[in-house]
GROMACS .gro file of C-alpha atoms in nm:
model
  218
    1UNK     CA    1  -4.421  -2.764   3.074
    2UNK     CA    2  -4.530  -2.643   2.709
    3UNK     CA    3  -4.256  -2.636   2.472
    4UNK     CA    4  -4.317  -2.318   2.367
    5UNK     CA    5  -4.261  -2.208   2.733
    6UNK     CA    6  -3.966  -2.427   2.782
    7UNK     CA    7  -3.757  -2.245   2.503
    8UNK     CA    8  -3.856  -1.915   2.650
    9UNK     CA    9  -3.739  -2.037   2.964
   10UNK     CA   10  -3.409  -2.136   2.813
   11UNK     CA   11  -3.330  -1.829   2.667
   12UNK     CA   12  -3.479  -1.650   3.011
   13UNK     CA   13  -3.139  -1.838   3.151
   14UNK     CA   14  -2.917  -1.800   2.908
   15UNK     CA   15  -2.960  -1.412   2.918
   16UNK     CA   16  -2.932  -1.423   3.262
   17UNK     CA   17  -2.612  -1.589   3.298
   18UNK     CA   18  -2.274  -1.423   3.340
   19UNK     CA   19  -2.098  -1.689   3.178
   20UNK     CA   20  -2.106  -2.042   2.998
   21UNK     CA   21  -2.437  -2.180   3.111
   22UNK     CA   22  -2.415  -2.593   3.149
   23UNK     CA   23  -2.651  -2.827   2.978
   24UNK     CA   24  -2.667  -3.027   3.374
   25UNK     CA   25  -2.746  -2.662   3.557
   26UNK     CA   26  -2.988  -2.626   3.293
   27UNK     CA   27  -3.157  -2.948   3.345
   28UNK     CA   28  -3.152  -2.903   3.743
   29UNK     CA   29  -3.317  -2.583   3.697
   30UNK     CA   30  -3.571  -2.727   3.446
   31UNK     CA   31  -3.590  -3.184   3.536
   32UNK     CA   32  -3.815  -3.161   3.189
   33UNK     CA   33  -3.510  -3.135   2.984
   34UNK     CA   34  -3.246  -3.314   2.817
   35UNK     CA   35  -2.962  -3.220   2.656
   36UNK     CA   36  -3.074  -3.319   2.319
   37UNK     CA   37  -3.378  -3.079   2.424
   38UNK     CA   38  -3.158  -2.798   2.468
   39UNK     CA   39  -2.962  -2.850   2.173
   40UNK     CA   40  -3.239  -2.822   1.998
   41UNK     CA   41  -3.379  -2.505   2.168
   42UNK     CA   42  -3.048  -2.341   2.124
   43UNK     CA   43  -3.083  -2.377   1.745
   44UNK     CA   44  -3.413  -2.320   1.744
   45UNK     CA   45  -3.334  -1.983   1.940
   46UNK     CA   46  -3.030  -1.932   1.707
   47UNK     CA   47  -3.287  -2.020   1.376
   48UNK     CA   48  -3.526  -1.710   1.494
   49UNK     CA   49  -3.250  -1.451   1.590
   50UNK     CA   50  -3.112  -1.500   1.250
   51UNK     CA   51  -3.464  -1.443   1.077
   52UNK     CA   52  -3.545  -1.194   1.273
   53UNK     CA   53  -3.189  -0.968   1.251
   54UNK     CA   54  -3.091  -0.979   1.614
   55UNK     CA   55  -2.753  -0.872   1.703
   56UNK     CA   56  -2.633  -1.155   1.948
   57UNK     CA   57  -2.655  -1.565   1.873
   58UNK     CA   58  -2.565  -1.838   2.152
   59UNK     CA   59  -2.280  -2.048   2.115
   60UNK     CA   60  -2.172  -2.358   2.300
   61UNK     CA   61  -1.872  -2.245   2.468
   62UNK     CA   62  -1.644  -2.401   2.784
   63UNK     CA   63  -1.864  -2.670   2.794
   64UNK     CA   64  -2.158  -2.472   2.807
   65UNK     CA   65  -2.411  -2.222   2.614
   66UNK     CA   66  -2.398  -1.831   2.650
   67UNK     CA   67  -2.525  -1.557   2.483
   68UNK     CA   68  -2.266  -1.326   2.230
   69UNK     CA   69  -2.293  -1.058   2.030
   70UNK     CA   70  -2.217  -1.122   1.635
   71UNK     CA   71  -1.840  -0.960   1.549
   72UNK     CA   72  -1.956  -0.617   1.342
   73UNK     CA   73  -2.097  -0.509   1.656
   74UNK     CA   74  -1.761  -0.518   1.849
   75UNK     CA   75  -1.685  -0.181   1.791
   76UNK     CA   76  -1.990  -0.006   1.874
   77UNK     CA   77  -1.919  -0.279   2.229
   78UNK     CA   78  -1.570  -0.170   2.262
   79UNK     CA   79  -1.695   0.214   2.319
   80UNK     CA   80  -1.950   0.130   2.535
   81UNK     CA   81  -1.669  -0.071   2.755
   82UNK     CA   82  -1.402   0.148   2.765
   83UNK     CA   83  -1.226   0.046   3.092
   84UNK     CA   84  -1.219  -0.338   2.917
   85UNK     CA   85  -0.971  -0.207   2.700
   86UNK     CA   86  -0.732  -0.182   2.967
   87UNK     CA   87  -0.754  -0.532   3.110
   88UNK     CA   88  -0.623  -0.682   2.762
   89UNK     CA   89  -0.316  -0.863   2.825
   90UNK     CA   90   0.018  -0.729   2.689
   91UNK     CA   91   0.197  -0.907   2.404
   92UNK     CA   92   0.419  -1.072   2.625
   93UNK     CA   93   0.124  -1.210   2.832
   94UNK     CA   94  -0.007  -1.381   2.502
   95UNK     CA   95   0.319  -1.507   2.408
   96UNK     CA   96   0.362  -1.698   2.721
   97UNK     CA   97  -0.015  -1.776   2.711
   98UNK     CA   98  -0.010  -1.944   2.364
   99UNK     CA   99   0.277  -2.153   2.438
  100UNK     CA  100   0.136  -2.289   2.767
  101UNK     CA  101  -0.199  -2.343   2.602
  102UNK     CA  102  -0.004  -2.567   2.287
  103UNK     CA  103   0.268  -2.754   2.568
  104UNK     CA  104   0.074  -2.809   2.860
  105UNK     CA  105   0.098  -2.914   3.117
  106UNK     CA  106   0.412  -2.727   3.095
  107UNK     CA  107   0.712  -2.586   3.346
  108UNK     CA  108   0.786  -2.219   3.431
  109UNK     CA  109   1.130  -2.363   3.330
  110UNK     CA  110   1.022  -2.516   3.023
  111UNK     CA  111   0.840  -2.182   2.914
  112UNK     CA  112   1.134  -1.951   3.024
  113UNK     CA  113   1.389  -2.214   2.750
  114UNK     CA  114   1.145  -2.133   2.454
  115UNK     CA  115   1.119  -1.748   2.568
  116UNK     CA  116   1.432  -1.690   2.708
  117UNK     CA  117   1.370  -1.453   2.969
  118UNK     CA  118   1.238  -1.465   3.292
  119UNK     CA  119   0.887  -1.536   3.306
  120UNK     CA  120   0.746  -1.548   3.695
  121UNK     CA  121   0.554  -1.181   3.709
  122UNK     CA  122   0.363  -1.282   3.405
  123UNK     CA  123   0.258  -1.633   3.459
  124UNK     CA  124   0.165  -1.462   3.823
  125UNK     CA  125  -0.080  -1.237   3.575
  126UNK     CA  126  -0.181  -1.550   3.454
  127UNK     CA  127  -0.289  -1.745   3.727
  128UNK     CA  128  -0.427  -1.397   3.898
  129UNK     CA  129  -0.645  -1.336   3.530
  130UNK     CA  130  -0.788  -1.699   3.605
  131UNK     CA  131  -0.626  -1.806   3.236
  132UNK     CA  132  -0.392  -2.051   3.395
  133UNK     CA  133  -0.389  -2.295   3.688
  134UNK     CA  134  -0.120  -2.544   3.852
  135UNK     CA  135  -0.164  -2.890   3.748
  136UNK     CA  136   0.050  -3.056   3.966
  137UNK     CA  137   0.412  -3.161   4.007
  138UNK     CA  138   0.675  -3.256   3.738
  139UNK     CA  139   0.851  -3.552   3.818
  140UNK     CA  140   1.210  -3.335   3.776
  141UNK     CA  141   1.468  -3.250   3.997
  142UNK     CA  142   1.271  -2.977   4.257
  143UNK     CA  143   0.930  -3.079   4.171
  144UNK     CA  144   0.866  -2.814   4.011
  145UNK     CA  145   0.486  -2.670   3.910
  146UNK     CA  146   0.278  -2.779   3.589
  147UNK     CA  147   0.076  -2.515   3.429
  148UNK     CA  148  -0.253  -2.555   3.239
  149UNK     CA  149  -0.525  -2.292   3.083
  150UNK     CA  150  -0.843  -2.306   3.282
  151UNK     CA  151  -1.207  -2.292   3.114
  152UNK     CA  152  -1.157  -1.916   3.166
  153UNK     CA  153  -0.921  -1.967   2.901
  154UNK     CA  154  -1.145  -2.143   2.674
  155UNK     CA  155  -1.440  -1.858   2.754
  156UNK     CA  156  -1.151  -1.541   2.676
  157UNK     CA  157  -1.072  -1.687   2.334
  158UNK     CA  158  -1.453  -1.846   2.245
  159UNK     CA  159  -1.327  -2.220   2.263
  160UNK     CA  160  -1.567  -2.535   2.312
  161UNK     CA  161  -1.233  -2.710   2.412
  162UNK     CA  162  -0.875  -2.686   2.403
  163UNK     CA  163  -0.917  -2.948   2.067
  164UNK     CA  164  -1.042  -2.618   1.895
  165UNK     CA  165  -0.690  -2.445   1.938
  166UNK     CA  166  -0.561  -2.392   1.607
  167UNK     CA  167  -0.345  -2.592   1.394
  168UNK     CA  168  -0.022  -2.382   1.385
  169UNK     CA  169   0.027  -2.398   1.057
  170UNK     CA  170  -0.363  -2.205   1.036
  171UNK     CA  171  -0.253  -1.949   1.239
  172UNK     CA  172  -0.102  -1.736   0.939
  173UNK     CA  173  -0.412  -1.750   0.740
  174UNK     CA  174  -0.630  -1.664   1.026
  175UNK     CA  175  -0.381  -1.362   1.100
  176UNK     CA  176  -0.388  -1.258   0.731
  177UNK     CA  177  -0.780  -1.288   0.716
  178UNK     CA  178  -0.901  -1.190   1.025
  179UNK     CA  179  -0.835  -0.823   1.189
  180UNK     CA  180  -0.954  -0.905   1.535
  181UNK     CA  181  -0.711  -1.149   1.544
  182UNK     CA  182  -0.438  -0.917   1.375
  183UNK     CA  183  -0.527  -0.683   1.641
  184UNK     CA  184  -0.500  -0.997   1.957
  185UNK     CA  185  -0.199  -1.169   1.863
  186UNK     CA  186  -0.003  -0.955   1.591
  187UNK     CA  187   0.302  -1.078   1.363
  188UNK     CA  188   0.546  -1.130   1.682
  189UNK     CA  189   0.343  -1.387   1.857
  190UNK     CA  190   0.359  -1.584   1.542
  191UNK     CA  191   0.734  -1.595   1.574
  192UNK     CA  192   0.705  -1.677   1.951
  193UNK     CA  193   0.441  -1.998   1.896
  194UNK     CA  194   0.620  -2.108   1.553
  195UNK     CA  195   0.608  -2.501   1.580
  196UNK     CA  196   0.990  -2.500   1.581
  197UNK     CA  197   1.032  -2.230   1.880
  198UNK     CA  198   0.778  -2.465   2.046
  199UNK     CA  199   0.983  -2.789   1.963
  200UNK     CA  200   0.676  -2.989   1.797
  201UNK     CA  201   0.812  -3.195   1.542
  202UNK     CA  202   0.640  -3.228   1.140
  203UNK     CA  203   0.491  -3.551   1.078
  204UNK     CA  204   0.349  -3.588   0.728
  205UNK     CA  205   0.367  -3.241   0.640
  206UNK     CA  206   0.186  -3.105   0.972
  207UNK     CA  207   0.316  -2.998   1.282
  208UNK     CA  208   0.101  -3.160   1.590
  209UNK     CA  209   0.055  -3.048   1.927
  210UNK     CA  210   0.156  -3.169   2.231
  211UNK     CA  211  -0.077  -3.447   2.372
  212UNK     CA  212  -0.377  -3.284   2.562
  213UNK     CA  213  -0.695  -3.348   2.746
  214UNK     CA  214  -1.027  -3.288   2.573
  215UNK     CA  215  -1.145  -2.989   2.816
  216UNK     CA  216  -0.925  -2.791   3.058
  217UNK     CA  217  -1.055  -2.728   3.381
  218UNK     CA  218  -0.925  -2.517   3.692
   0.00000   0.00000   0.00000
């Protein structure tokens, strides 16, 4: 196959696709390809949007590529998809969200201490949304469930892997520089994923997350 044709054939996918597109599906779609192939199609791709003022790059997201549209174009988006607007998840959604996401795998127990209220309907949402899954058993009194974000979580929030989360101690300056995220998280969720409310402990002047795995997966 021509490697003209092969790129076109890449992006022919990639537009296709509903979500993150997998270098593997790719290649068992295509047995000519590698990943370093596709990498370099991608950027290629990427290389001739750019010159040629498209409104949408791809991005390697969830362990795969997919197609998105560049930020100043949200609004124009947001009108088109009115109905999306209502699917965002509340505040309190977010706040339990962001803590599972920085202490997982983590208790409905352990997230009820550090919110202190009652948190079943919305980790319910949660696992309903496809954000969250069970992760097995703690080793406590009960045997109680583990909860873990999902690649759905990586896709919602445009994450490669959960390694990409945030520093907490960035998460002010991205509030205070970014208005998309202003407008997703707001100044209460910073209270609610402070490193202190979330018991991480400062270790050479920076607070580090709780030990996770490289990808999450449901």
């Amino acid at each position: 196959m021509p490697p003209a044709f092969q790129a076109m054939v890449v992006e022919a996918l990639l537009f296709s696709s509903e979500g993150p597109l997998t270098a593997a599906k790719m290649r068992e779609i295509v047995p000519d390809l590698t990943d370093g192939k596709i990498r370099e199609i991608v950027n290629q791709l990427n290389e001739a949007y750019e010159t040629s003022g498209r409104a949408f790059r791809i991005q390697e997201v969830a362990g795969g590529y997919q197609m998105f549209t560049l930020p100043e174009f949200a609004p124009y988006i947001e009108q088109l998809f009115q109905s999306r607007q209502k699917s965002k998840l509340s505040q309190k959604a977010l706040e339990t969200l962001a803590i599972i996401a920085y202490k997982q795998p983590i208790t409905r127990q352990e997230i009820e201490d550090i919110r202190g209220v009652n948190s079943d309907g919305i980790i319910r949402t949660l696992l309903a949304r496809g954000l969250i899954t069970i992760a097995g058993r703690a080793e406590a009194p009960g045997s109680p469930f583990l909860y873990k974000t999902t690649k759905t979580f990586l896709e919602y929030f445009g994450l490669k892997s959960l390694k990409d989360l945030p520093k907490l101690k960035e998460i002010d300056e991205l509030i205070a520089a970014d208005e998309e995220i202003q407008e997703r998280f707001g100044d209460h969720l910073l209270k609610e994923i402070h490193p202190e409310v979330l018991g991480m402990k400062e270790n050479g002047g920076e607070y580090h997350n709780h030990e996770q795995e490289d990808e999450s997966s449901e």
